[in-house]
GROMACS .gro file of C-alpha atoms in nm:
model
  193
    1UNK     CA    1  -2.186   1.734  -0.610
    2UNK     CA    2  -2.080   1.401  -0.757
    3UNK     CA    3  -1.795   1.568  -0.945
    4UNK     CA    4  -1.668   1.730  -0.625
    5UNK     CA    5  -1.665   1.393  -0.450
    6UNK     CA    6  -1.470   1.253  -0.745
    7UNK     CA    7  -1.225   1.545  -0.715
    8UNK     CA    8  -1.177   1.473  -0.344
    9UNK     CA    9  -1.124   1.105  -0.415
   10UNK     CA   10  -0.866   1.169  -0.687
   11UNK     CA   11  -0.690   1.434  -0.479
   12UNK     CA   12  -0.673   1.196  -0.184
   13UNK     CA   13  -0.503   0.944  -0.412
   14UNK     CA   14  -0.247   1.209  -0.505
   15UNK     CA   15  -0.204   1.278  -0.134
   16UNK     CA   16  -0.050   0.930  -0.107
   17UNK     CA   17   0.134   0.886  -0.437
   18UNK     CA   18   0.200   1.125  -0.726
   19UNK     CA   19   0.257   0.929  -1.047
   20UNK     CA   20   0.055   0.615  -0.974
   21UNK     CA   21  -0.289   0.786  -0.981
   22UNK     CA   22  -0.205   0.969  -1.303
   23UNK     CA   23  -0.085   0.644  -1.461
   24UNK     CA   24  -0.405   0.463  -1.359
   25UNK     CA   25  -0.618   0.745  -1.503
   26UNK     CA   26  -0.431   0.729  -1.833
   27UNK     CA   27  -0.475   0.354  -1.852
   28UNK     CA   28  -0.849   0.392  -1.782
   29UNK     CA   29  -0.877   0.611  -2.091
   30UNK     CA   30  -0.781   0.323  -2.321
   31UNK     CA   31  -0.629   0.425  -2.654
   32UNK     CA   32  -0.677   0.795  -2.582
   33UNK     CA   33  -0.447   0.784  -2.278
   34UNK     CA   34  -0.410   1.147  -2.162
   35UNK     CA   35  -0.516   1.317  -2.487
   36UNK     CA   36  -0.840   1.462  -2.343
   37UNK     CA   37  -0.702   1.573  -2.008
   38UNK     CA   38  -0.607   1.928  -1.921
   39UNK     CA   39  -0.232   2.003  -1.911
   40UNK     CA   40  -0.137   1.637  -1.969
   41UNK     CA   41  -0.267   1.647  -2.328
   42UNK     CA   42   0.015   1.888  -2.417
   43UNK     CA   43   0.276   1.615  -2.363
   44UNK     CA   44   0.349   1.323  -2.592
   45UNK     CA   45   0.163   1.012  -2.472
   46UNK     CA   46   0.458   0.768  -2.506
   47UNK     CA   47   0.690   1.001  -2.314
   48UNK     CA   48   0.426   1.059  -2.046
   49UNK     CA   49   0.359   0.685  -2.023
   50UNK     CA   50   0.731   0.612  -1.983
   51UNK     CA   51   0.781   0.886  -1.723
   52UNK     CA   52   0.473   0.798  -1.516
   53UNK     CA   53   0.546   0.423  -1.532
   54UNK     CA   54   0.906   0.478  -1.422
   55UNK     CA   55   0.814   0.712  -1.140
   56UNK     CA   56   0.532   0.480  -1.026
   57UNK     CA   57   0.782   0.196  -0.997
   58UNK     CA   58   1.015   0.422  -0.801
   59UNK     CA   59   0.725   0.516  -0.571
   60UNK     CA   60   0.623   0.155  -0.519
   61UNK     CA   61   0.971   0.023  -0.443
   62UNK     CA   62   1.139   0.321  -0.275
   63UNK     CA   63   0.852   0.366  -0.030
   64UNK     CA   64   0.937   0.033   0.130
   65UNK     CA   65   1.271   0.159   0.274
   66UNK     CA   66   1.336   0.443   0.518
   67UNK     CA   67   1.567   0.648   0.295
   68UNK     CA   68   1.333   0.598   0.000
   69UNK     CA   69   1.040   0.723   0.207
   70UNK     CA   70   1.234   1.033   0.303
   71UNK     CA   71   1.333   1.117  -0.055
   72UNK     CA   72   0.983   1.046  -0.188
   73UNK     CA   73   0.825   1.265   0.076
   74UNK     CA   74   1.033   1.565  -0.024
   75UNK     CA   75   0.946   1.522  -0.393
   76UNK     CA   76   0.581   1.441  -0.327
   77UNK     CA   77   0.539   1.729  -0.084
   78UNK     CA   78   0.662   1.973  -0.349
   79UNK     CA   79   0.462   1.823  -0.637
   80UNK     CA   80   0.138   1.725  -0.460
   81UNK     CA   81  -0.037   2.065  -0.487
   82UNK     CA   82   0.030   2.081  -0.861
   83UNK     CA   83  -0.071   1.722  -0.934
   84UNK     CA   84  -0.371   1.749  -0.700
   85UNK     CA   85  -0.486   2.055  -0.895
   86UNK     CA   86  -0.446   1.868  -1.226
   87UNK     CA   87  -0.646   1.576  -1.089
   88UNK     CA   88  -0.914   1.814  -0.972
   89UNK     CA   89  -0.939   1.964  -1.319
   90UNK     CA   90  -0.962   1.619  -1.478
   91UNK     CA   91  -1.264   1.520  -1.271
   92UNK     CA   92  -1.443   1.856  -1.259
   93UNK     CA   93  -1.523   1.899  -1.627
   94UNK     CA   94  -1.901   1.886  -1.584
   95UNK     CA   95  -1.934   2.088  -1.265
   96UNK     CA   96  -2.049   2.450  -1.257
   97UNK     CA   97  -1.782   2.534  -0.998
   98UNK     CA   98  -1.503   2.758  -1.134
   99UNK     CA   99  -1.197   2.565  -1.246
  100UNK     CA  100  -0.958   2.769  -1.032
  101UNK     CA  101  -1.157   2.680  -0.720
  102UNK     CA  102  -1.163   2.310  -0.805
  103UNK     CA  103  -0.789   2.316  -0.875
  104UNK     CA  104  -0.726   2.493  -0.546
  105UNK     CA  105  -0.936   2.245  -0.346
  106UNK     CA  106  -0.773   1.946  -0.516
  107UNK     CA  107  -0.421   2.080  -0.468
  108UNK     CA  108  -0.481   2.182  -0.107
  109UNK     CA  109  -0.632   1.847  -0.014
  110UNK     CA  110  -0.344   1.653  -0.171
  111UNK     CA  111  -0.092   1.880   0.004
  112UNK     CA  112  -0.268   1.835   0.339
  113UNK     CA  113  -0.254   1.456   0.315
  114UNK     CA  114   0.114   1.472   0.219
  115UNK     CA  115   0.183   1.692   0.522
  116UNK     CA  116   0.010   1.440   0.747
  117UNK     CA  117   0.228   1.163   0.604
  118UNK     CA  118   0.542   1.365   0.666
  119UNK     CA  119   0.428   1.436   1.021
  120UNK     CA  120   0.367   1.069   1.095
  121UNK     CA  121   0.696   0.978   0.929
  122UNK     CA  122   0.890   1.199   1.167
  123UNK     CA  123   0.674   1.114   1.469
  124UNK     CA  124   0.718   0.740   1.418
  125UNK     CA  125   1.071   0.768   1.272
  126UNK     CA  126   0.958   0.598   0.951
  127UNK     CA  127   0.628   0.461   0.833
  128UNK     CA  128   0.568   0.092   0.904
  129UNK     CA  129   0.559  -0.136   0.603
  130UNK     CA  130   0.193  -0.228   0.653
  131UNK     CA  131   0.099   0.142   0.636
  132UNK     CA  132   0.287   0.180   0.308
  133UNK     CA  133   0.102  -0.117   0.157
  134UNK     CA  134  -0.230   0.031   0.270
  135UNK     CA  135  -0.133   0.361   0.105
  136UNK     CA  136  -0.056   0.186  -0.224
  137UNK     CA  137  -0.385  -0.001  -0.213
  138UNK     CA  138  -0.588   0.307  -0.117
  139UNK     CA  139  -0.424   0.513  -0.388
  140UNK     CA  140  -0.540   0.278  -0.663
  141UNK     CA  141  -0.883   0.222  -0.507
  142UNK     CA  142  -0.947   0.596  -0.471
  143UNK     CA  143  -0.869   0.659  -0.838
  144UNK     CA  144  -1.099   0.376  -0.945
  145UNK     CA  145  -1.372   0.506  -0.713
  146UNK     CA  146  -1.329   0.856  -0.856
  147UNK     CA  147  -1.431   0.711  -1.195
  148UNK     CA  148  -1.686   0.447  -1.103
  149UNK     CA  149  -1.816   0.526  -0.753
  150UNK     CA  150  -1.754   0.890  -0.657
  151UNK     CA  151  -1.981   0.869  -0.350
  152UNK     CA  152  -1.772   0.592  -0.197
  153UNK     CA  153  -1.445   0.756  -0.303
  154UNK     CA  154  -1.556   1.090  -0.161
  155UNK     CA  155  -1.656   0.921   0.165
  156UNK     CA  156  -1.313   0.759   0.195
  157UNK     CA  157  -1.152   1.095   0.117
  158UNK     CA  158  -1.359   1.264   0.388
  159UNK     CA  159  -1.258   0.992   0.633
  160UNK     CA  160  -0.895   1.062   0.545
  161UNK     CA  161  -0.961   1.431   0.611
  162UNK     CA  162  -1.106   1.341   0.950
  163UNK     CA  163  -0.794   1.132   1.026
  164UNK     CA  164  -0.575   1.427   0.925
  165UNK     CA  165  -0.762   1.655   1.167
  166UNK     CA  166  -0.738   1.396   1.444
  167UNK     CA  167  -0.365   1.362   1.375
  168UNK     CA  168  -0.313   1.735   1.413
  169UNK     CA  169  -0.499   1.729   1.747
  170UNK     CA  170  -0.285   1.434   1.860
  171UNK     CA  171   0.038   1.613   1.760
  172UNK     CA  172  -0.074   1.932   1.935
  173UNK     CA  173  -0.146   1.741   2.258
  174UNK     CA  174   0.187   1.561   2.227
  175UNK     CA  175   0.366   1.894   2.175
  176UNK     CA  176   0.195   2.052   2.477
  177UNK     CA  177   0.280   1.751   2.694
  178UNK     CA  178   0.641   1.769   2.579
  179UNK     CA  179   0.653   2.142   2.651
  180UNK     CA  180   0.512   2.079   2.998
  181UNK     CA  181   0.777   1.815   3.069
  182UNK     CA  182   1.059   2.039   2.950
  183UNK     CA  183   0.933   2.327   3.167
  184UNK     CA  184   0.906   2.093   3.463
  185UNK     CA  185   1.264   1.969   3.417
  186UNK     CA  186   1.389   2.325   3.370
  187UNK     CA  187   1.223   2.429   3.695
  188UNK     CA  188   1.375   2.133   3.879
  189UNK     CA  189   1.718   2.224   3.741
  190UNK     CA  190   1.675   2.588   3.847
  191UNK     CA  191   1.566   2.484   4.197
  192UNK     CA  192   1.877   2.274   4.238
  193UNK     CA  193   2.098   2.567   4.146
   0.00000   0.00000   0.00000
């Protein structure tokens, strides 16, 4: 159970940023970097370190402007299921759950959180700066909790899942209200004709 909470915590971090959680995990490993991690161990550590550091800087700085948020969301929406699955496999080594199921849960959860971000981005016409800073902070905290305190990290991840569900209910109500208004205005226009 602890490993599954760690998977949720790490996948939630990937649901906010892609490269930053993987960079933090590599740095936690010390001299080994990514040598003992599935899929990442196949790549050269210096190249992976350079790529993840560069993309983390892009994520941190580009997310502070509207156009940067839009570009990042496209890239992160495409890559989040894959990176979420990798993160799930990293933290689920000791669990008896099949690897494919853990990878699917991790990838799906990261993708869901990315979808919620995209939804709020378009609903609010850009994420406020304070939300972006909270995302950066939560991303790092969730990765650290996945290692050191999986219960707390899993609880935060489940709270993020609850917020995602509440967001979908809010968007559905907003859509229905908008549909009602458009029908009402259409009926008024038809009555005038």
